[in-house]
PDB file of C-alpha atoms in Angstrom:
ATOM      1  CA  MET A 363       0.000   0.000   0.000  1.00  0.00           C
ATOM      2  CA  SER A 364       1.151   3.559  -0.531  1.00  0.00           C
ATOM      3  CA  THR A 365       2.488   5.783   2.191  1.00  0.00           C
ATOM      4  CA  THR A 366       0.351   8.394   3.888  1.00  0.00           C
ATOM      5  CA  THR A 367       2.446  11.280   2.604  1.00  0.00           C
ATOM      6  CA  ASP A 368       1.096  13.380  -0.252  1.00  0.00           C
ATOM      7  CA  VAL A 369      -2.519  12.380   0.341  1.00  0.00           C
ATOM      8  CA  VAL A 370      -5.599  14.386  -0.620  1.00  0.00           C
ATOM      9  CA  THR A 371      -8.882  13.383   1.040  1.00  0.00           C
ATOM     10  CA  LEU A 372     -12.395  14.026  -0.224  1.00  0.00           C
ATOM     11  CA  SER A 373     -14.546  14.677   2.841  1.00  0.00           C
ATOM     12  CA  ASP A 374     -17.801  13.325   1.393  1.00  0.00           C
ATOM     13  CA  ARG A 375     -18.581   9.717   2.215  1.00  0.00           C
ATOM     14  CA  LEU A 376     -19.413   7.649  -0.847  1.00  0.00           C
ATOM     15  CA  THR A 377     -21.398   4.463  -1.199  1.00  0.00           C
ATOM     16  CA  GLY A 378     -20.024   1.519  -3.100  1.00  0.00           C
ATOM     17  CA  ARG A 379     -20.391  -2.186  -3.681  1.00  0.00           C
ATOM     18  CA  VAL A 380     -17.524  -4.610  -3.135  1.00  0.00           C
ATOM     19  CA  LYS A 381     -16.437  -5.869  -6.556  1.00  0.00           C
ATOM     20  CA  TRP A 382     -14.058  -8.449  -5.105  1.00  0.00           C
ATOM     21  CA  PHE A 383     -11.917  -8.856  -2.017  1.00  0.00           C
ATOM     22  CA  ASN A 384      -9.136 -11.393  -1.481  1.00  0.00           C
ATOM     23  CA  ASN A 385      -9.254 -12.398   2.202  1.00  0.00           C
ATOM     24  CA  LYS A 386      -5.795 -13.964   2.176  1.00  0.00           C
ATOM     25  CA  ALA A 387      -4.067 -11.055   0.448  1.00  0.00           C
ATOM     26  CA  GLY A 388      -6.125  -8.459   2.337  1.00  0.00           C
ATOM     27  CA  TYR A 389      -7.123  -6.197  -0.522  1.00  0.00           C
ATOM     28  CA  GLY A 390      -9.729  -5.775  -3.238  1.00  0.00           C
ATOM     29  CA  PHE A 391     -11.812  -3.261  -5.141  1.00  0.00           C
ATOM     30  CA  ILE A 392     -15.022  -1.345  -4.498  1.00  0.00           C
ATOM     31  CA  THR A 393     -17.212  -0.063  -7.344  1.00  0.00           C
ATOM     32  CA  VAL A 394     -18.507   3.425  -6.539  1.00  0.00           C
ATOM     33  CA  THR A 395     -22.320   3.571  -6.809  1.00  0.00           C
ATOM     34  CA  ASP A 396     -22.950   7.293  -6.254  1.00  0.00           C
ATOM     35  CA  GLY A 397     -21.363  10.672  -6.857  1.00  0.00           C
ATOM     36  CA  ASP A 398     -19.186  11.879  -9.719  1.00  0.00           C
ATOM     37  CA  ARG A 399     -17.106   8.706  -9.734  1.00  0.00           C
ATOM     38  CA  SER A 400     -20.070   6.326 -10.090  1.00  0.00           C
ATOM     39  CA  GLY A 401     -19.053   3.121 -11.868  1.00  0.00           C
ATOM     40  CA  SER A 402     -15.321   3.507 -11.210  1.00  0.00           C
ATOM     41  CA  ASP A 403     -13.347   0.942  -9.210  1.00  0.00           C
ATOM     42  CA  VAL A 404     -11.430   1.992  -6.113  1.00  0.00           C
ATOM     43  CA  PHE A 405      -8.663   0.027  -4.375  1.00  0.00           C
ATOM     44  CA  VAL A 406      -9.319  -1.014  -0.746  1.00  0.00           C
ATOM     45  CA  HIS A 407      -6.874  -2.494   1.785  1.00  0.00           C
ATOM     46  CA  HIS A 408      -7.866  -4.401   4.933  1.00  0.00           C
ATOM     47  CA  SER A 409      -6.084  -1.850   7.145  1.00  0.00           C
ATOM     48  CA  VAL A 410      -8.690   0.847   6.320  1.00  0.00           C
ATOM     49  CA  ILE A 411     -11.718  -1.292   7.261  1.00  0.00           C
ATOM     50  CA  ASN A 412     -13.407  -0.015  10.450  1.00  0.00           C
ATOM     51  CA  VAL A 413     -14.821  -2.639  12.823  1.00  0.00           C
ATOM     52  CA  GLU A 414     -16.040  -2.237  16.417  1.00  0.00           C
ATOM     53  CA  ASN A 415     -14.109  -5.167  17.911  1.00  0.00           C
ATOM     54  CA  GLN A 416     -10.667  -6.416  17.050  1.00  0.00           C
ATOM     55  CA  GLN A 417     -11.212  -9.248  14.590  1.00  0.00           C
ATOM     56  CA  TYR A 418     -10.225 -10.510  11.163  1.00  0.00           C
ATOM     57  CA  LYS A 419     -11.214  -7.718   8.764  1.00  0.00           C
ATOM     58  CA  TYR A 420     -12.532  -8.537   5.314  1.00  0.00           C
ATOM     59  CA  LEU A 421     -15.222  -7.532   2.841  1.00  0.00           C
ATOM     60  CA  VAL A 422     -17.725  -9.787   1.102  1.00  0.00           C
ATOM     61  CA  GLN A 423     -18.324  -9.627  -2.642  1.00  0.00           C
ATOM     62  CA  GLY A 424     -21.547  -7.716  -3.323  1.00  0.00           C
ATOM     63  CA  GLU A 425     -21.587  -6.048   0.108  1.00  0.00           C
ATOM     64  CA  TYR A 426     -22.541  -2.351   0.170  1.00  0.00           C
ATOM     65  CA  VAL A 427     -20.178  -0.086   2.095  1.00  0.00           C
ATOM     66  CA  GLU A 428     -19.519   3.579   2.809  1.00  0.00           C
ATOM     67  CA  PHE A 429     -16.044   5.030   2.485  1.00  0.00           C
ATOM     68  CA  VAL A 430     -13.979   8.146   1.930  1.00  0.00           C
ATOM     69  CA  LEU A 431     -11.901   8.556  -1.231  1.00  0.00           C
ATOM     70  CA  ILE A 432      -8.222   9.349  -0.854  1.00  0.00           C
ATOM     71  CA  LYS A 433      -6.108  10.515  -3.776  1.00  0.00           C
ATOM     72  CA  THR A 434      -2.546   9.249  -3.570  1.00  0.00           C
ATOM     73  CA  THR A 435       0.368  10.573  -5.564  1.00  0.00           C
ATOM     74  CA  SER A 436       2.462   7.469  -5.017  1.00  0.00           C
ATOM     75  CA  GLY A 437       1.433   3.871  -5.581  1.00  0.00           C
ATOM     76  CA  ASP A 438      -0.300   1.894  -8.281  1.00  0.00           C
ATOM     77  CA  HIS A 439      -3.800   3.285  -7.724  1.00  0.00           C
ATOM     78  CA  GLU A 440      -4.672   6.972  -8.018  1.00  0.00           C
ATOM     79  CA  TRP A 441      -7.733   6.703  -5.750  1.00  0.00           C
ATOM     80  CA  GLN A 442      -8.043   4.492  -2.711  1.00  0.00           C
ATOM     81  CA  ALA A 443     -10.837   3.863  -0.233  1.00  0.00           C
ATOM     82  CA  SER A 444     -10.336   4.824   3.395  1.00  0.00           C
ATOM     83  CA  ASN A 445     -12.453   4.693   6.554  1.00  0.00           C
ATOM     84  CA  VAL A 446     -14.558   1.816   5.142  1.00  0.00           C
ATOM     85  CA  SER A 447     -17.659   0.958   7.200  1.00  0.00           C
ATOM     86  CA  GLY A 448     -21.173  -0.370   6.826  1.00  0.00           C
ATOM     87  CA  ILE A 449     -23.946   1.741   5.337  1.00  0.00           C
ATOM     88  CA  LYS A 450     -24.913   4.676   7.615  1.00  0.00           C
ATOM     89  CA  GLY A 451     -22.416   3.545  10.224  1.00  0.00           C
ATOM     90  CA  GLY A 452     -23.872   0.035  10.367  1.00  0.00           C
ATOM     91  CA  LYS A 453     -21.932  -3.168  10.714  1.00  0.00           C
ATOM     92  CA  LEU A 454     -20.034  -4.866   7.936  1.00  0.00           C
ATOM     93  CA  MET A 455     -20.751  -8.484   7.065  1.00  0.00           C
ATOM     94  CA  CYS A 456     -17.497  -9.619   8.687  1.00  0.00           C
ATOM     95  CA  GLU A 457     -18.829  -8.184  11.974  1.00  0.00           C
ATOM     96  CA  THR A 458     -22.304  -9.681  11.697  1.00  0.00           C
ATOM     97  CA  ARG A 459     -20.876 -13.098  10.843  1.00  0.00           C
ATOM     98  CA  HIS A 460     -18.542 -12.834  13.829  1.00  0.00           C
ATOM     99  CA  ASP A 461     -21.445 -11.774  16.102  1.00  0.00           C
ATOM    100  CA  PHE A 462     -23.586 -14.636  14.808  1.00  0.00           C
ATOM    101  CA  LYS A 463     -20.838 -17.183  15.507  1.00  0.00           C
ATOM    102  CA  VAL A 464     -20.377 -15.824  19.048  1.00  0.00           C
ATOM    103  CA  ALA A 465     -24.137 -15.890  19.693  1.00  0.00           C
ATOM    104  CA  ARG A 466     -24.390 -19.435  18.359  1.00  0.00           C
ATOM    105  CA  SER A 467     -21.540 -20.670  20.576  1.00  0.00           C
ATOM    106  CA  VAL A 468     -23.146 -18.997  23.623  1.00  0.00           C
ATOM    107  CA  TYR A 469     -26.483 -20.641  22.748  1.00  0.00           C
ATOM    108  CA  LYS A 470     -24.841 -24.051  22.464  1.00  0.00           C
ATOM    109  CA  SER A 471     -23.109 -23.609  25.820  1.00  0.00           C
ATOM    110  CA  ASP A 472     -26.434 -22.653  27.505  1.00  0.00           C
ATOM    111  CA  LYS A 473     -28.153 -25.931  26.567  1.00  0.00           C
ATOM    112  CA  PRO A 474     -28.862 -28.404  29.394  1.00  0.00           C
ATOM    113  CA  ASP A 475     -26.267 -31.079  30.092  1.00  0.00           C
ATOM    114  CA  GLU A 476     -28.650 -33.850  28.980  1.00  0.00           C
ATOM    115  CA  GLU A 477     -28.341 -32.801  25.359  1.00  0.00           C
ATOM    116  CA  ASP A 478     -24.559 -32.636  25.539  1.00  0.00           C
ATOM    117  CA  VAL A 479     -24.351 -36.383  26.168  1.00  0.00           C
ATOM    118  CA  PRO A 480     -23.731 -38.175  22.869  1.00  0.00           C
ATOM    119  CA  PRO A 481     -26.380 -40.738  21.909  1.00  0.00           C
ATOM    120  CA  ALA A 482     -25.641 -44.390  22.597  1.00  0.00           C
ATOM    121  CA  PRO A 483     -24.128 -46.185  19.609  1.00  0.00           C
ATOM    122  CA  ARG A 484     -26.700 -48.111  17.603  1.00  0.00           C
ATOM    123  CA  MET A 485     -26.222 -51.732  16.702  1.00  0.00           C
ATOM    124  CA  PRO A 486     -27.439 -53.252  13.440  1.00  0.00           C
ATOM    125  CA  ARG A 487     -30.874 -54.894  13.675  1.00  0.00           C
ATOM    126  CA  GLN A 488     -29.503 -58.432  13.663  1.00  0.00           C
ATOM    127  CA  GLN A 489     -27.229 -57.784  16.648  1.00  0.00           C
ATOM    128  CA  ARG A 490     -29.609 -55.790  18.847  1.00  0.00           C
ATOM    129  CA  ALA A 491     -30.443 -57.157  22.232  1.00  0.00           C
ATOM    130  CA  PRO A 492     -34.029 -58.401  22.733  1.00  0.00           C
ATOM    131  CA  ARG A 493     -36.471 -55.825  24.069  1.00  0.00           C
ATOM    132  CA  GLU A 494     -37.489 -55.793  27.672  1.00  0.00           C
ATOM    133  CA  GLU A 495     -41.120 -56.149  28.758  1.00  0.00           C
ATOM    134  CA  SER A 496     -41.444 -52.394  29.354  1.00  0.00           C
ATOM    135  CA  ASP A 497     -40.545 -51.702  25.723  1.00  0.00           C
ATOM    136  CA  LYS A 498     -43.284 -54.022  24.433  1.00  0.00           C
ATOM    137  CA  SER A 499     -45.997 -51.810  25.873  1.00  0.00           C
ATOM    138  CA  GLU A 500     -45.106 -49.097  23.373  1.00  0.00           C
ATOM    139  CA  VAL A 501     -47.152 -49.427  20.223  1.00  0.00           C
ATOM    140  CA  ARG A 502     -45.467 -48.354  17.031  1.00  0.00           C
ATOM    141  CA  PRO A 503     -47.376 -47.776  13.824  1.00  0.00           C
ATOM    142  CA  PRO A 504     -46.584 -50.297  11.082  1.00  0.00           C
ATOM    143  CA  ARG A 505     -44.031 -49.163   8.533  1.00  0.00           C
ATOM    144  CA  GLN A 506     -45.134 -48.498   5.017  1.00  0.00           C
ATOM    145  CA  SER A 507     -42.704 -50.217   2.711  1.00  0.00           C
ATOM    146  CA  ARG A 508     -42.585 -49.889  -1.024  1.00  0.00           C
ATOM    147  CA  ALA A 509     -40.106 -51.304  -3.420  1.00  0.00           C
ATOM    148  CA  PRO A 510     -38.054 -48.590  -5.101  1.00  0.00           C
ATOM    149  CA  ARG A 511     -39.073 -47.802  -8.648  1.00  0.00           C
ATOM    150  CA  ALA A 512     -36.750 -46.836 -11.413  1.00  0.00           C
ATOM    151  CA  ARG A 513     -37.629 -43.629 -13.210  1.00  0.00           C
ATOM    152  CA  GLY A 514     -39.616 -43.758 -16.395  1.00  0.00           C
ATOM    153  CA  GLU A 515     -40.467 -47.442 -16.336  1.00  0.00           C
ATOM    154  CA  GLY A 516     -44.181 -46.952 -15.802  1.00  0.00           C
ATOM    155  CA  PRO A 517     -46.525 -48.685 -13.395  1.00  0.00           C
ATOM    156  CA  ARG A 518     -45.950 -52.318 -12.439  1.00  0.00           C
ATOM    157  CA  GLU A 519     -49.659 -53.025 -12.224  1.00  0.00           C
ATOM    158  CA  ALA A 520     -52.689 -51.401 -13.732  1.00  0.00           C
ATOM    159  CA  LYS A 521     -54.759 -49.201 -11.464  1.00  0.00           C
ATOM    160  CA  ASP A 522     -57.724 -51.576 -11.529  1.00  0.00           C
ATOM    161  CA  GLY A 523     -55.544 -54.391 -10.176  1.00  0.00           C
ATOM    162  CA  GLU A 524     -55.281 -56.480 -13.339  1.00  0.00           C
ATOM    163  CA  LYS A 525     -51.845 -57.465 -14.572  1.00  0.00           C
ATOM    164  CA  LYS A 526     -50.568 -56.089 -17.844  1.00  0.00           C
ATOM    165  CA  GLU A 527     -48.565 -58.088 -20.333  1.00  0.00           C
ATOM    166  CA  TRP A 528     -45.281 -56.632 -21.459  1.00  0.00           C
ATOM    167  CA  THR A 529     -44.119 -57.151 -25.010  1.00  0.00           C
ATOM    168  CA  LEU A 530     -40.668 -56.625 -26.462  1.00  0.00           C
ATOM    169  CA  ILE A 531     -40.512 -54.486 -29.577  1.00  0.00           C
ATOM    170  CA  THR A 532     -37.442 -54.932 -31.723  1.00  0.00           C
ATOM    171  CA  LYS A 533     -36.070 -51.968 -33.571  1.00  0.00           C
ATOM    172  CA  GLY A 534     -35.100 -51.994 -37.220  1.00  0.00           C
ATOM    173  CA  PRO A 535     -31.501 -51.893 -38.400  1.00  0.00           C
ATOM    174  CA  ALA A 536     -29.496 -49.027 -36.977  1.00  0.00           C
ATOM    175  CA  LYS A 537     -28.985 -46.056 -39.251  1.00  0.00           C
ATOM    176  CA  PRO A 538     -25.358 -45.117 -39.851  1.00  0.00           C
ATOM    177  CA  ARG A 539     -24.289 -41.945 -38.134  1.00  0.00           C
ATOM    178  CA  GLY A 540     -21.876 -39.352 -39.440  1.00  0.00           C
ATOM    179  CA  ARG A 541     -20.816 -38.694 -43.016  1.00  0.00           C
ATOM    180  CA  LYS A 542     -21.614 -40.923 -45.919  1.00  0.00           C
ATOM    181  CA  PRO A 543     -18.530 -42.592 -47.373  1.00  0.00           C
ATOM    182  CA  VAL A 544     -17.156 -40.754 -50.393  1.00  0.00           C
ATOM    183  CA  ALA A 545     -16.482 -42.819 -53.506  1.00  0.00           C
ATOM    184  CA  PRO A 546     -12.917 -42.419 -54.785  1.00  0.00           C
ATOM    185  CA  ALA A 547     -12.624 -40.239 -57.882  1.00  0.00           C
ATOM    186  CA  GLU A 548     -12.087 -42.162 -61.112  1.00  0.00           C
ATOM    187  CA  ALA A 549      -8.821 -41.601 -62.943  1.00  0.00           C
ATOM    188  CA  LYS A 550      -9.273 -39.839 -66.299  1.00  0.00           C
TER     189      LYS A 550
END
């Protein structure tokens, strides 16, 4: 990134949409969506992203952001984004994802201990121990079992219950595919 010397800042905050951002490299581009520079791409570095808590800073492709344009005299890019934040001071997606992960981990830790115990390993049907008398009192509905059907093969039986007879239809000789053979030219 360029040095902070010889920098001109435009005070107006602009809105833009993240064109792409490489999380590993820590930089990307924002397409300006308003103002005189609408449609132009602006370089953005992870060091200028503003987040509330210290965390891994990144932008998500398609995310809308607000930023200030800085004109640099040194470096590869004439204009760079600075002071990047969410729209109207809101959170960026990297912050909301982080908050969601924290909330989810807190929720999981608040669950009762009964649910934290892993279920007992299940044995295959043939090896299961016989049921005790207390288990027999439970009534389970009978299972509906159907044989799997291949797609497009039609019904196995007619709807009225009568069996249908299948017949095999043989096809005629196969037509040749591709070009017709060319007869060799006769010598004159």
